[in-house]
Amino acid sequence: MKDILSLVSDLRRPRLLIRAARIGAQEYQRDPHLHRILGYGNLPRSGEALMQLLGIEGDLDDKRRAGDAGYSVSRHVEVLSAMMGEARLLRSAPRPSP
């Protein structure tokens, strides 16, 4: 089974979408961005948040591919930016000793 960071790095999306998300990820602030995407309440830890974001992004990508009228490019970029920000936080978190 793949780890969560491998799942994120293996995503294949259009270049322009990824470029816009990278720009958005530079300004990523966990509290306001995750609250806007996941709803208000207690924020999950980075790993759990990343799993929720992967599910949301998968739904958005399905809509994009299907040409769904309800698809929002800005929402997709927002979610991808949050995924990149959470992945960065997860990579930089101290690892527990075995």
C-alpha atoms as a printed R data frame, in Angstrom:
   type eleno elety resid chain resno       x      y       z
1  ATOM     1    CA   MET     A     1   0.000  0.000   0.000
2  ATOM     2    CA   LYS     A     2   1.275  3.447  -0.885
3  ATOM     3    CA   ASP     A     3   1.846  6.082   1.729
4  ATOM     4    CA   ILE     A     4  -0.133  9.300   1.571
5  ATOM     5    CA   LEU     A     5   2.708 11.444   0.224
6  ATOM     6    CA   SER     A     6   3.227  8.990  -2.649
7  ATOM     7    CA   LEU     A     7  -0.461  9.251  -3.515
8  ATOM     8    CA   VAL     A     8  -0.141 13.034  -3.734
9  ATOM     9    CA   SER     A     9   3.056 12.974  -5.785
10 ATOM    10    CA   ASP     A    10   1.586 10.408  -8.208
11 ATOM    11    CA   LEU     A    11  -1.383 12.620  -9.162
12 ATOM    12    CA   ARG     A    12  -1.406 13.578 -12.835
13 ATOM    13    CA   ARG     A    13  -3.310 16.752 -13.613
14 ATOM    14    CA   PRO     A    14  -3.112 19.365 -16.398
15 ATOM    15    CA   ARG     A    15   0.048 21.457 -16.221
16 ATOM    16    CA   LEU     A    16  -1.782 24.781 -15.947
17 ATOM    17    CA   LEU     A    17  -3.874 23.521 -13.027
18 ATOM    18    CA   ILE     A    18  -0.747 22.366 -11.164
19 ATOM    19    CA   ARG     A    19   1.107 25.590 -11.909
20 ATOM    20    CA   ALA     A    20  -1.755 27.656 -10.485
21 ATOM    21    CA   ALA     A    21  -1.941 25.391  -7.414
22 ATOM    22    CA   ARG     A    22   1.800 25.771  -6.778
23 ATOM    23    CA   ILE     A    23   1.403 29.532  -6.777
24 ATOM    24    CA   GLY     A    24  -1.510 29.227  -4.358
25 ATOM    25    CA   ALA     A    25   0.430 26.824  -2.116
26 ATOM    26    CA   GLN     A    26   3.086 29.496  -1.537
27 ATOM    27    CA   GLU     A    27   0.492 31.540   0.363
28 ATOM    28    CA   TYR     A    28  -1.121 28.544   2.112
29 ATOM    29    CA   GLN     A    29  -2.260 29.194   5.669
30 ATOM    30    CA   ARG     A    30  -3.681 26.118   7.299
31 ATOM    31    CA   ASP     A    31  -6.442 27.568   9.498
32 ATOM    32    CA   PRO     A    32  -8.323 29.801   7.060
33 ATOM    33    CA   HIS     A    33  -7.805 27.613   4.005
34 ATOM    34    CA   LEU     A    34  -8.748 24.284   5.577
35 ATOM    35    CA   HIS     A    35 -11.752 25.783   7.336
36 ATOM    36    CA   ARG     A    36 -13.003 27.112   4.013
37 ATOM    37    CA   ILE     A    37 -12.559 23.728   2.309
38 ATOM    38    CA   LEU     A    38 -13.427 21.237   5.070
39 ATOM    39    CA   GLY     A    39 -15.856 23.321   7.079
40 ATOM    40    CA   TYR     A    40 -15.546 24.851  10.499
41 ATOM    41    CA   GLY     A    41 -14.785 22.910  13.625
42 ATOM    42    CA   ASN     A    42 -11.665 21.182  14.825
43 ATOM    43    CA   LEU     A    43  -9.096 20.782  12.093
44 ATOM    44    CA   PRO     A    44  -7.754 17.267  11.535
45 ATOM    45    CA   ARG     A    45  -4.050 16.501  11.632
46 ATOM    46    CA   SER     A    46  -2.138 16.894   8.369
47 ATOM    47    CA   GLY     A    47  -2.359 13.229   7.345
48 ATOM    48    CA   GLU     A    48  -6.094 13.014   7.892
49 ATOM    49    CA   ALA     A    49  -6.651 16.413   6.268
50 ATOM    50    CA   LEU     A    50  -4.661 15.266   3.255
51 ATOM    51    CA   MET     A    51  -6.815 12.143   2.921
52 ATOM    52    CA   GLN     A    52  -9.991 14.264   3.010
53 ATOM    53    CA   LEU     A    53  -8.513 16.664   0.468
54 ATOM    54    CA   LEU     A    54  -7.608 13.750  -1.821
55 ATOM    55    CA   GLY     A    55 -11.247 12.640  -1.787
56 ATOM    56    CA   ILE     A    56 -12.530 16.143  -2.538
57 ATOM    57    CA   GLU     A    57  -9.955 16.602  -5.297
58 ATOM    58    CA   GLY     A    58 -10.885 13.247  -6.844
59 ATOM    59    CA   ASP     A    59 -14.515 14.334  -7.061
60 ATOM    60    CA   LEU     A    60 -13.499 17.650  -8.615
61 ATOM    61    CA   ASP     A    61 -11.290 15.897 -11.165
62 ATOM    62    CA   ASP     A    62 -14.124 13.549 -12.108
63 ATOM    63    CA   LYS     A    63 -16.346 16.592 -12.737
64 ATOM    64    CA   ARG     A    64 -13.591 18.242 -14.781
65 ATOM    65    CA   ARG     A    65 -13.122 15.181 -16.969
66 ATOM    66    CA   ALA     A    66 -16.876 14.766 -17.446
67 ATOM    67    CA   GLY     A    67 -17.346 18.407 -18.451
68 ATOM    68    CA   ASP     A    68 -19.818 18.882 -15.600
69 ATOM    69    CA   ALA     A    69 -21.375 22.364 -15.549
70 ATOM    70    CA   GLY     A    70 -20.934 22.444 -11.760
71 ATOM    71    CA   TYR     A    71 -17.139 22.135 -12.009
72 ATOM    72    CA   SER     A    72 -15.219 25.069 -10.540
73 ATOM    73    CA   VAL     A    73 -11.619 25.618 -11.641
74 ATOM    74    CA   SER     A    74 -10.996 28.019  -8.754
75 ATOM    75    CA   ARG     A    75 -12.235 25.448  -6.226
76 ATOM    76    CA   HIS     A    76 -10.021 22.792  -7.822
77 ATOM    77    CA   VAL     A    77  -6.973 25.085  -7.586
78 ATOM    78    CA   GLU     A    78  -7.867 25.911  -3.976
79 ATOM    79    CA   VAL     A    79  -8.052 22.214  -3.030
80 ATOM    80    CA   LEU     A    80  -4.846 21.340  -4.891
81 ATOM    81    CA   SER     A    81  -3.064 24.255  -3.181
82 ATOM    82    CA   ALA     A    82  -4.239 23.005   0.204
83 ATOM    83    CA   MET     A    83  -3.048 19.493  -0.662
84 ATOM    84    CA   MET     A    84   0.391 20.830  -1.541
85 ATOM    85    CA   GLY     A    85   0.506 22.893   1.636
86 ATOM    86    CA   GLU     A    86  -0.535 19.953   3.827
87 ATOM    87    CA   ALA     A    87   1.966 17.662   2.103
88 ATOM    88    CA   ARG     A    88   4.698 20.220   2.802
89 ATOM    89    CA   LEU     A    89   3.657 20.349   6.473
90 ATOM    90    CA   LEU     A    90   3.601 16.559   6.687
91 ATOM    91    CA   ARG     A    91   7.078 16.261   5.149
92 ATOM    92    CA   SER     A    92   8.512 18.811   7.566
93 ATOM    93    CA   ALA     A    93   6.903 17.281  10.686
94 ATOM    94    CA   PRO     A    94   9.336 15.497  13.007
95 ATOM    95    CA   ARG     A    95   9.214 11.721  12.668
96 ATOM    96    CA   PRO     A    96   8.786  9.591  15.794
97 ATOM    97    CA   SER     A    97  11.748  7.364  16.649
98 ATOM    98    CA   PRO     A    98  11.218  3.625  16.064
